[in-house]
CSV table of N, CA, C and O in Angstrom, one decimal:
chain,number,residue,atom,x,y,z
A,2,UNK,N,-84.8,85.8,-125.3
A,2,UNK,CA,-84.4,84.4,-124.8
A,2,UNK,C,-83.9,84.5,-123.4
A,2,UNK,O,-83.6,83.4,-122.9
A,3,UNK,N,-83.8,85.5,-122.8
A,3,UNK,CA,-83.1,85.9,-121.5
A,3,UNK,C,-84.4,85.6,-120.5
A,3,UNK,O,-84.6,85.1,-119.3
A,4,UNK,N,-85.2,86.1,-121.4
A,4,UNK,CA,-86.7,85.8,-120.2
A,4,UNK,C,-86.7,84.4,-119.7
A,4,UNK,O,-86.5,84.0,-118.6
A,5,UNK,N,-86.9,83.4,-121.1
A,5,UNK,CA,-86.9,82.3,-120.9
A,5,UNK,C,-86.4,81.7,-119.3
A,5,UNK,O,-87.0,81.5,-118.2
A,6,UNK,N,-85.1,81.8,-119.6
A,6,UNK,CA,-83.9,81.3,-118.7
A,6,UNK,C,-84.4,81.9,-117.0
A,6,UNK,O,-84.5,81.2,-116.0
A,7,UNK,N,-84.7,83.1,-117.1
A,7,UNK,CA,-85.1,84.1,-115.6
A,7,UNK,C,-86.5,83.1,-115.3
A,7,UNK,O,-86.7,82.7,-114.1
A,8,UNK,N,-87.1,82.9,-116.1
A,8,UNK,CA,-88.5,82.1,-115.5
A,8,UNK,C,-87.8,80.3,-115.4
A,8,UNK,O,-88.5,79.4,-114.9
A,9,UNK,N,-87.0,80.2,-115.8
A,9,UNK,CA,-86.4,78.3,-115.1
A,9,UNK,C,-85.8,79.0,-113.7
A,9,UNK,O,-85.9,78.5,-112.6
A,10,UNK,N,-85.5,79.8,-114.0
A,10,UNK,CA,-84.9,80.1,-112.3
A,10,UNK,C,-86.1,80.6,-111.3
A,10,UNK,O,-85.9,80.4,-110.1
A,11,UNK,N,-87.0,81.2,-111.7
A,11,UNK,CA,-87.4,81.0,-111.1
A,11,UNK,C,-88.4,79.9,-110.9
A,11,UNK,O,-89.2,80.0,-109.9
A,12,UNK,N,-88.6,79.0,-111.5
A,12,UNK,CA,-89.2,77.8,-111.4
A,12,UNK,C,-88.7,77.4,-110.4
A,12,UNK,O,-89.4,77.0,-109.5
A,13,UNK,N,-87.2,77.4,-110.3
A,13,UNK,CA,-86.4,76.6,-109.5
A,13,UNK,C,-86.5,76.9,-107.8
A,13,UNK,O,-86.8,76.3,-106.8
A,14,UNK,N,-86.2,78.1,-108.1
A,14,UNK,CA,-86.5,79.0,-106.8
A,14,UNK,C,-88.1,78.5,-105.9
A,14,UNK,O,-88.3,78.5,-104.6
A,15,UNK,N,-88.9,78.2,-106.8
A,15,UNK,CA,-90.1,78.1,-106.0
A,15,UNK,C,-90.7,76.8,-106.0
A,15,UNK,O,-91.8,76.6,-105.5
A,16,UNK,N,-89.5,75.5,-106.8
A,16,UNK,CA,-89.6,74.3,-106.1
A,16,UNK,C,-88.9,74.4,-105.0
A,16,UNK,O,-89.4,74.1,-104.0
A,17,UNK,N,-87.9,74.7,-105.0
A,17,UNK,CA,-86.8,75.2,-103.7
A,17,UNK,C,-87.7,75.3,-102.4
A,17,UNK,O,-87.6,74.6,-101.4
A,18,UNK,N,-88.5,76.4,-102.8
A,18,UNK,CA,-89.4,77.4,-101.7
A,18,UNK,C,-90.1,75.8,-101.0
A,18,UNK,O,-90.0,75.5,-99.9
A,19,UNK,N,-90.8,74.9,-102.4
A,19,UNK,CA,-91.6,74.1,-101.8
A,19,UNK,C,-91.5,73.1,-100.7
A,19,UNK,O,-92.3,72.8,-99.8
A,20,UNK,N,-90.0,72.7,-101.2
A,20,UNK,CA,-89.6,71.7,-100.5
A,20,UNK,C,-89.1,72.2,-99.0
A,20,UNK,O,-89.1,71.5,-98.0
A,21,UNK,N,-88.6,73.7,-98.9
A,21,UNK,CA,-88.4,74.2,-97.1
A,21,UNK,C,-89.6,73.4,-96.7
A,21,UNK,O,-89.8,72.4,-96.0
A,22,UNK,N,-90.7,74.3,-97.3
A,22,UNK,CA,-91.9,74.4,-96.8
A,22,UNK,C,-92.5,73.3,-96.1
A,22,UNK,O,-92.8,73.0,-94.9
A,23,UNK,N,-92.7,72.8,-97.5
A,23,UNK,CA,-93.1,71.1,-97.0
A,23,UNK,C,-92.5,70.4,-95.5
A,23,UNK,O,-93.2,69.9,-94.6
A,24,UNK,N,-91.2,70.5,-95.6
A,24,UNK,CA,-90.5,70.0,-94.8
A,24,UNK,C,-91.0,71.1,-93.2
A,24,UNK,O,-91.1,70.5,-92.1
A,25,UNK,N,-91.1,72.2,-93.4
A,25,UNK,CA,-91.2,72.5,-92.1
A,25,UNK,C,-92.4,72.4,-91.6
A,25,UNK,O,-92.5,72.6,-90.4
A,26,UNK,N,-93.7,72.1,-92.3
A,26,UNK,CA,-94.7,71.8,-92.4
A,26,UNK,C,-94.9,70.5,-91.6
A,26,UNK,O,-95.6,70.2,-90.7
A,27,UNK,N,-93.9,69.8,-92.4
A,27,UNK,CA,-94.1,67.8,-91.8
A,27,UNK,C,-93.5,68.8,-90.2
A,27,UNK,O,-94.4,69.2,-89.5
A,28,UNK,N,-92.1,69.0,-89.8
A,28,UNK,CA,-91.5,68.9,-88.9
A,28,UNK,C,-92.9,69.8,-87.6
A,28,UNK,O,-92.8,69.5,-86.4
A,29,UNK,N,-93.5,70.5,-87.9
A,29,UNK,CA,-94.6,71.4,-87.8
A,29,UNK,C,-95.4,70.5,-86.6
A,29,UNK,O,-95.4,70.4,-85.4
A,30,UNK,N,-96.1,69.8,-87.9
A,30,UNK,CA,-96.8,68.4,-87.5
A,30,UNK,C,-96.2,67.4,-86.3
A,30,UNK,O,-96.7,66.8,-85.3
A,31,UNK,N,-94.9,67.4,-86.8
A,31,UNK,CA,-94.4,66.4,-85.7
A,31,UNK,C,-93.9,66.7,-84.6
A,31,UNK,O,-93.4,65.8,-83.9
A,32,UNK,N,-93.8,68.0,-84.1
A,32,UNK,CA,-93.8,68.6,-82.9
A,32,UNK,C,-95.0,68.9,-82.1
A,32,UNK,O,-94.9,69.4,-81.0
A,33,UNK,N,-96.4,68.7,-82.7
A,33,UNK,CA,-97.4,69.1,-82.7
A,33,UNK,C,-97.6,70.3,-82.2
A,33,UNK,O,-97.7,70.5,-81.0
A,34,UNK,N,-97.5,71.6,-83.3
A,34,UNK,CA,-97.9,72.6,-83.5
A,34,UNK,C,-98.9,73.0,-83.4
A,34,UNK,O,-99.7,72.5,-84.3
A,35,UNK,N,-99.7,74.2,-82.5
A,35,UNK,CA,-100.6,74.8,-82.8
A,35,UNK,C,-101.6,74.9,-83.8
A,35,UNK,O,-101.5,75.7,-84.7
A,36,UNK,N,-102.8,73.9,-83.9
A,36,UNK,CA,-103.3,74.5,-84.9
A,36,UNK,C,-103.3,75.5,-85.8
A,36,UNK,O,-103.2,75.4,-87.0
A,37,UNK,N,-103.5,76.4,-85.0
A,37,UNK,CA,-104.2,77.5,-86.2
A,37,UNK,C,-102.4,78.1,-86.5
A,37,UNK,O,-102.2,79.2,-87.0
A,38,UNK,N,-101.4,77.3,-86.2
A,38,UNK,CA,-100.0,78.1,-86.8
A,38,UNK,C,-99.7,77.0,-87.7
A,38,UNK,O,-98.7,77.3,-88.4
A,39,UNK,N,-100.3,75.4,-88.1
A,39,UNK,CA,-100.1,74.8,-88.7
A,39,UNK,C,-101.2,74.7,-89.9
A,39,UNK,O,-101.2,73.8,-90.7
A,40,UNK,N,-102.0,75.5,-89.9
A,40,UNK,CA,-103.3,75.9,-90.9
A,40,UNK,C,-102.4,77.2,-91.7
A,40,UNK,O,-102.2,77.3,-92.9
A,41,UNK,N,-102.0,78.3,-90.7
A,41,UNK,CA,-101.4,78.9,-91.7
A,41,UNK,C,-99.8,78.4,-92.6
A,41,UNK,O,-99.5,78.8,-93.8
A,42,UNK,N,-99.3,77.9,-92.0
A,42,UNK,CA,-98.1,77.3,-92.6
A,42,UNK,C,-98.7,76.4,-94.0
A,42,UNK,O,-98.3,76.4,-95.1
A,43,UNK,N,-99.4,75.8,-93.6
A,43,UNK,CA,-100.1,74.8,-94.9
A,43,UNK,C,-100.7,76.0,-95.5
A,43,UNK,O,-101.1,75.7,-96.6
A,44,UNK,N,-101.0,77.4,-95.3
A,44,UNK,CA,-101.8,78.3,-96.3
A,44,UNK,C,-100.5,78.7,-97.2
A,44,UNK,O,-100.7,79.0,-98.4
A,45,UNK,N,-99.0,78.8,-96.6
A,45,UNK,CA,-97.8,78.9,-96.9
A,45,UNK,C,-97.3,78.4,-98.2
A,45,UNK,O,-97.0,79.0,-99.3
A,46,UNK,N,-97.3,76.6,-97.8
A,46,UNK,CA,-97.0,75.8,-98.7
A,46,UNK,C,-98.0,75.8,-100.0
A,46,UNK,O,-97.6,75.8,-101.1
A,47,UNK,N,-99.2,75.8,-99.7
A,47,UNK,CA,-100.2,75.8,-100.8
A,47,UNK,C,-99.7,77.0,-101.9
A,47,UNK,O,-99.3,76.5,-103.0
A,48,UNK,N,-99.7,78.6,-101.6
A,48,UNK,CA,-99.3,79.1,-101.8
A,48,UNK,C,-98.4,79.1,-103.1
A,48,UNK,O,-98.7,79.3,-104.2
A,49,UNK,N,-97.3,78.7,-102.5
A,49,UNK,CA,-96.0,78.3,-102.9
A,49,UNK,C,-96.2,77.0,-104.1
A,49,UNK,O,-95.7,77.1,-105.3
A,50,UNK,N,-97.0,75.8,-103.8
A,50,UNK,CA,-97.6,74.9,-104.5
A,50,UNK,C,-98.3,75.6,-106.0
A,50,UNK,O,-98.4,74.9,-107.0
A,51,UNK,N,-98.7,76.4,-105.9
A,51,UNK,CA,-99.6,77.3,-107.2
A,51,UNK,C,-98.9,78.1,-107.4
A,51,UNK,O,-99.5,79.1,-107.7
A,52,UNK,N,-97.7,78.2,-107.5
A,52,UNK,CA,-96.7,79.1,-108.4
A,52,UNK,C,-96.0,78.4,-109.6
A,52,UNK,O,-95.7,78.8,-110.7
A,53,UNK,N,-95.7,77.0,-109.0
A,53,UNK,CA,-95.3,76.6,-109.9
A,53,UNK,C,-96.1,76.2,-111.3
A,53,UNK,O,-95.4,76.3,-112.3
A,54,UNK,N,-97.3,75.8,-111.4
A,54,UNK,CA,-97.9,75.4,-112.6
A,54,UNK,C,-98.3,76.4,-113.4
A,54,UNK,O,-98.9,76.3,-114.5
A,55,UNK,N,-98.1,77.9,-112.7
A,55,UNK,CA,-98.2,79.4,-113.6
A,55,UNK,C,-96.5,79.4,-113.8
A,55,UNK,O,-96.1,79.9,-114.8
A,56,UNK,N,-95.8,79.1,-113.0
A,56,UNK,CA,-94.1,79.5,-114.1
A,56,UNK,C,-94.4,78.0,-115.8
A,56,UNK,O,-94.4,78.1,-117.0
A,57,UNK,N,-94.5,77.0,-114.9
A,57,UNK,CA,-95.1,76.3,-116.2
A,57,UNK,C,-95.5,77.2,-117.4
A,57,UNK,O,-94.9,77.2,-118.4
A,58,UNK,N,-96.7,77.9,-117.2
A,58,UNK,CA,-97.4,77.9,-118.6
A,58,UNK,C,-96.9,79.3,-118.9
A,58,UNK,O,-97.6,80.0,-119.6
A,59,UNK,N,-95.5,79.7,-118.4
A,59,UNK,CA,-95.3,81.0,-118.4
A,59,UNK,C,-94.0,80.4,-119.4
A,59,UNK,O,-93.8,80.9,-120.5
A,60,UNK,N,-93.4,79.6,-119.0
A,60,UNK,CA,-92.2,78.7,-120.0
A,60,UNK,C,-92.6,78.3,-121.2
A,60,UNK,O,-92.1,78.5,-122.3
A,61,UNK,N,-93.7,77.5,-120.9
A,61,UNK,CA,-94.3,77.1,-122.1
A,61,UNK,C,-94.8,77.7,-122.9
A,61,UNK,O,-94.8,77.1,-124.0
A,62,UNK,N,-95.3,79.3,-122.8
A,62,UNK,CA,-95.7,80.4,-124.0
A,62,UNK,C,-94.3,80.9,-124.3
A,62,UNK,O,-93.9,81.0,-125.4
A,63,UNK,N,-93.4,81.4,-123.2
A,63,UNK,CA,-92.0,81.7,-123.9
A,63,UNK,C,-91.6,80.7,-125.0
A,63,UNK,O,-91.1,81.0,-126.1
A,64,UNK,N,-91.8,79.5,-124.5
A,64,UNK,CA,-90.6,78.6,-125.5
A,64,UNK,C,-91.8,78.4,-126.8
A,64,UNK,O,-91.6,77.6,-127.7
A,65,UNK,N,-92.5,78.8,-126.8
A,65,UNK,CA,-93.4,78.5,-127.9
A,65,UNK,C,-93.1,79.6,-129.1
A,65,UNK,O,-93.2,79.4,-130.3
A,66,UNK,N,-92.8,81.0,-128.5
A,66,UNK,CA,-92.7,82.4,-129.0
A,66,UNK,C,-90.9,82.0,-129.7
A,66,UNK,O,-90.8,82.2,-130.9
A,67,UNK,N,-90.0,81.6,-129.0
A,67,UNK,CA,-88.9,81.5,-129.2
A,67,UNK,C,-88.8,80.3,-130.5
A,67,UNK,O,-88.5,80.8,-131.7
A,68,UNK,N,-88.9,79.0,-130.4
A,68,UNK,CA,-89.3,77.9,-131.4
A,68,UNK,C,-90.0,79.0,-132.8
A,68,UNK,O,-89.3,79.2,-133.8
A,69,UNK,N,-91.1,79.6,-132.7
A,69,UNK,CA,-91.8,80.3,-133.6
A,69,UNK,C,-90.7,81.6,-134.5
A,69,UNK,O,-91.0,81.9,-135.7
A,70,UNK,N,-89.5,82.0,-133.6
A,70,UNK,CA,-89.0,83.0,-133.6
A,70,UNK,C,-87.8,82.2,-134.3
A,70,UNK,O,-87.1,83.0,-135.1
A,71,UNK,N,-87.3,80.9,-134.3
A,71,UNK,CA,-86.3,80.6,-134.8
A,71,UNK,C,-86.5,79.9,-135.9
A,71,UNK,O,-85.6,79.9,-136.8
A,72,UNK,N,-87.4,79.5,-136.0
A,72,UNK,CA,-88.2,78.9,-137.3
A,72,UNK,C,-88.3,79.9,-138.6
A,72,UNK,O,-88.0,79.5,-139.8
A,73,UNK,N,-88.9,81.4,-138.2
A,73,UNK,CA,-88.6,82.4,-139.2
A,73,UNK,C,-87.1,82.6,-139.6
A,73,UNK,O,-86.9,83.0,-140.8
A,74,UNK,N,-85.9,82.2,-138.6
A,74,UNK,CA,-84.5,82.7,-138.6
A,74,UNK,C,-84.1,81.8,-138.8
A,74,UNK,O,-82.9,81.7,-138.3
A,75,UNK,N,-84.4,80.2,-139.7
A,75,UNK,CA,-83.9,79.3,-139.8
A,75,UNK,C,-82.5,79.4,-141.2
A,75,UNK,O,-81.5,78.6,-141.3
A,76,UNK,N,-82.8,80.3,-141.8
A,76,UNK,CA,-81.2,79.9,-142.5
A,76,UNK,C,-80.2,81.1,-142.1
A,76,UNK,O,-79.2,81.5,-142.6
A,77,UNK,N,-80.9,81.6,-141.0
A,77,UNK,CA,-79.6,82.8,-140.7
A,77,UNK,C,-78.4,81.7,-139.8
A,77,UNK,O,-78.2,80.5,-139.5
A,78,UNK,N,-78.0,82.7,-139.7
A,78,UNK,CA,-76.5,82.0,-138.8
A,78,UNK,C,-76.4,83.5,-138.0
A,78,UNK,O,-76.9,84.6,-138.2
A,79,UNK,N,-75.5,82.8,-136.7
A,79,UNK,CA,-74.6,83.5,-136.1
A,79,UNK,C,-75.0,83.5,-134.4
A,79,UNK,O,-76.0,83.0,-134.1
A,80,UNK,N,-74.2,84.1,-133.5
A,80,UNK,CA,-74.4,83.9,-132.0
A,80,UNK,C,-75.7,84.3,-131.4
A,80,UNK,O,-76.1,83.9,-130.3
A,81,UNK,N,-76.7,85.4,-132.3
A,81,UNK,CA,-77.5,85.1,-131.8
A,81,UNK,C,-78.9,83.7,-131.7
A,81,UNK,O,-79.5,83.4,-130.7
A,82,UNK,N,-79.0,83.2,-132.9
A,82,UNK,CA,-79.3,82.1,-133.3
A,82,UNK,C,-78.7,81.0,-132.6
A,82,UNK,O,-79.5,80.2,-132.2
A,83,UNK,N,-77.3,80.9,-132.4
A,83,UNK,CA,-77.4,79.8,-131.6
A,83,UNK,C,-77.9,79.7,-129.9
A,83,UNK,O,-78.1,78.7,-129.1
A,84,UNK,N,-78.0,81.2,-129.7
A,84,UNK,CA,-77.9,81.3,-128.2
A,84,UNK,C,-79.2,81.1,-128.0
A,84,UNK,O,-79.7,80.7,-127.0
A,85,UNK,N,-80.0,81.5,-129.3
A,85,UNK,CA,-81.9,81.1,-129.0
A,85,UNK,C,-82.4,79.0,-129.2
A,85,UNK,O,-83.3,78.2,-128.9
A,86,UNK,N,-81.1,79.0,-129.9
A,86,UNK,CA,-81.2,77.2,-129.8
A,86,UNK,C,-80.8,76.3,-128.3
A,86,UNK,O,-81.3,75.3,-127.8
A,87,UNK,N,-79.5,77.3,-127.6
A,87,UNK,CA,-79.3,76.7,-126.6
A,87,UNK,C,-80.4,77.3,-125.7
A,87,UNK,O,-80.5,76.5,-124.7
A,88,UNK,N,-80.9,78.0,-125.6
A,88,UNK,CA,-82.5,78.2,-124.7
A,88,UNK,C,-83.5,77.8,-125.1
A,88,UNK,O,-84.4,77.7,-124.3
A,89,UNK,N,-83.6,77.3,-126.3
A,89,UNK,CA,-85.2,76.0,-126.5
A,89,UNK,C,-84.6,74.9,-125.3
A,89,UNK,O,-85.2,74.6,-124.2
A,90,UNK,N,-83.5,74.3,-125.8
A,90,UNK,CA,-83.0,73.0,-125.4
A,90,UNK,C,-83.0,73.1,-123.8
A,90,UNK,O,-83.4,72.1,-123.2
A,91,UNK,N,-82.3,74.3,-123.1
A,91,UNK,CA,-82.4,74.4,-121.5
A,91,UNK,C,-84.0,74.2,-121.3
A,91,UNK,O,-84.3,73.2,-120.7
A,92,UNK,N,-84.8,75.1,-121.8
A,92,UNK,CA,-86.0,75.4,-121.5
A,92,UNK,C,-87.0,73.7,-121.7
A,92,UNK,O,-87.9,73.3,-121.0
A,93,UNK,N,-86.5,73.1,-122.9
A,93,UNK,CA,-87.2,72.0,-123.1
A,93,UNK,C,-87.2,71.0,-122.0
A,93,UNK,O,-88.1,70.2,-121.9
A,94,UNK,N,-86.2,71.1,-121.2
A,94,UNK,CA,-85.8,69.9,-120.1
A,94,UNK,C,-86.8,70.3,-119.2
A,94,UNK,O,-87.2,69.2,-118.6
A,95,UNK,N,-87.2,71.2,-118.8
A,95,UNK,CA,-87.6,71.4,-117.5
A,95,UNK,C,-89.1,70.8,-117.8
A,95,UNK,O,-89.9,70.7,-116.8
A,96,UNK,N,-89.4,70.4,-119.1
A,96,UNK,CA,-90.9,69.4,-119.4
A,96,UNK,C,-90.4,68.1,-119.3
A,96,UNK,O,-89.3,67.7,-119.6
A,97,UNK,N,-91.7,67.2,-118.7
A,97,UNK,CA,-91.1,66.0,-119.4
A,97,UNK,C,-91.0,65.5,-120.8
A,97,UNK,O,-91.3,66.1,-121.8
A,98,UNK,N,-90.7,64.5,-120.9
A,98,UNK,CA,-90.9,64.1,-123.0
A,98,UNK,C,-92.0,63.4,-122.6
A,98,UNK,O,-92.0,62.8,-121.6
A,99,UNK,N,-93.1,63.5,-123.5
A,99,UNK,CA,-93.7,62.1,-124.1
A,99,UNK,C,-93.2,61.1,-123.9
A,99,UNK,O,-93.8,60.4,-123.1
A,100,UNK,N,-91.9,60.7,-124.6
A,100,UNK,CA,-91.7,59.3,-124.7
A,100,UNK,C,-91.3,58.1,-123.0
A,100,UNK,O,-91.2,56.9,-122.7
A,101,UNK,N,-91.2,59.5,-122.3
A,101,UNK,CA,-90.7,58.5,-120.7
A,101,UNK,C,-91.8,58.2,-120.0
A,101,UNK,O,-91.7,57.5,-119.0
């Protein structure tokens, strides 16, 4: 359940990443930067852009393994069981719901 949690952070870490980026990218542009230093900067952000929908499906097989894992452990009790419920629940947020 530890993994889980290490892969939201780093999710986080590499929207983080996106948003410098982006931004120094625009600011890039509006100093009018060098081409070919504003092709690599955008090879930068892209980059950075395709990390996140692999931490995605990397949360999503965790929390899939975990749900699967507590489902077998459903009439146990005790701290480790809950600490695998409060990491479905962290981990579920970082999707959106259906219902919004």
């Amino acid at each position: 359940m530890h993994s889980e949690l290490g892969i939201v952070k780093e999710l986080h870490s590499y929207q983080k990443e996106v948003e410098r980026e982006a931004a120094k990218t625009a600011n890039m542009k509006f100093k009018g930067a060098d081409p070919n230093d504003l092709k690599q900067q955008k090879n930068v952000l892209g980059e950075s852009w395709m990390m996140i929908p692999d931490c995605h499906k990397l949360l999503e097989a965790a929390l899939a393994d975990l749900k699967f894992t507590l489902a077998e452990l459903e009439e146990k009790e005790g701290p480790e069981v809950e600490d695998a419920k409060k990491s479905v629940a962290q981990v579920e947020k970082q999707f959106p719901t259906e219902d919004a």
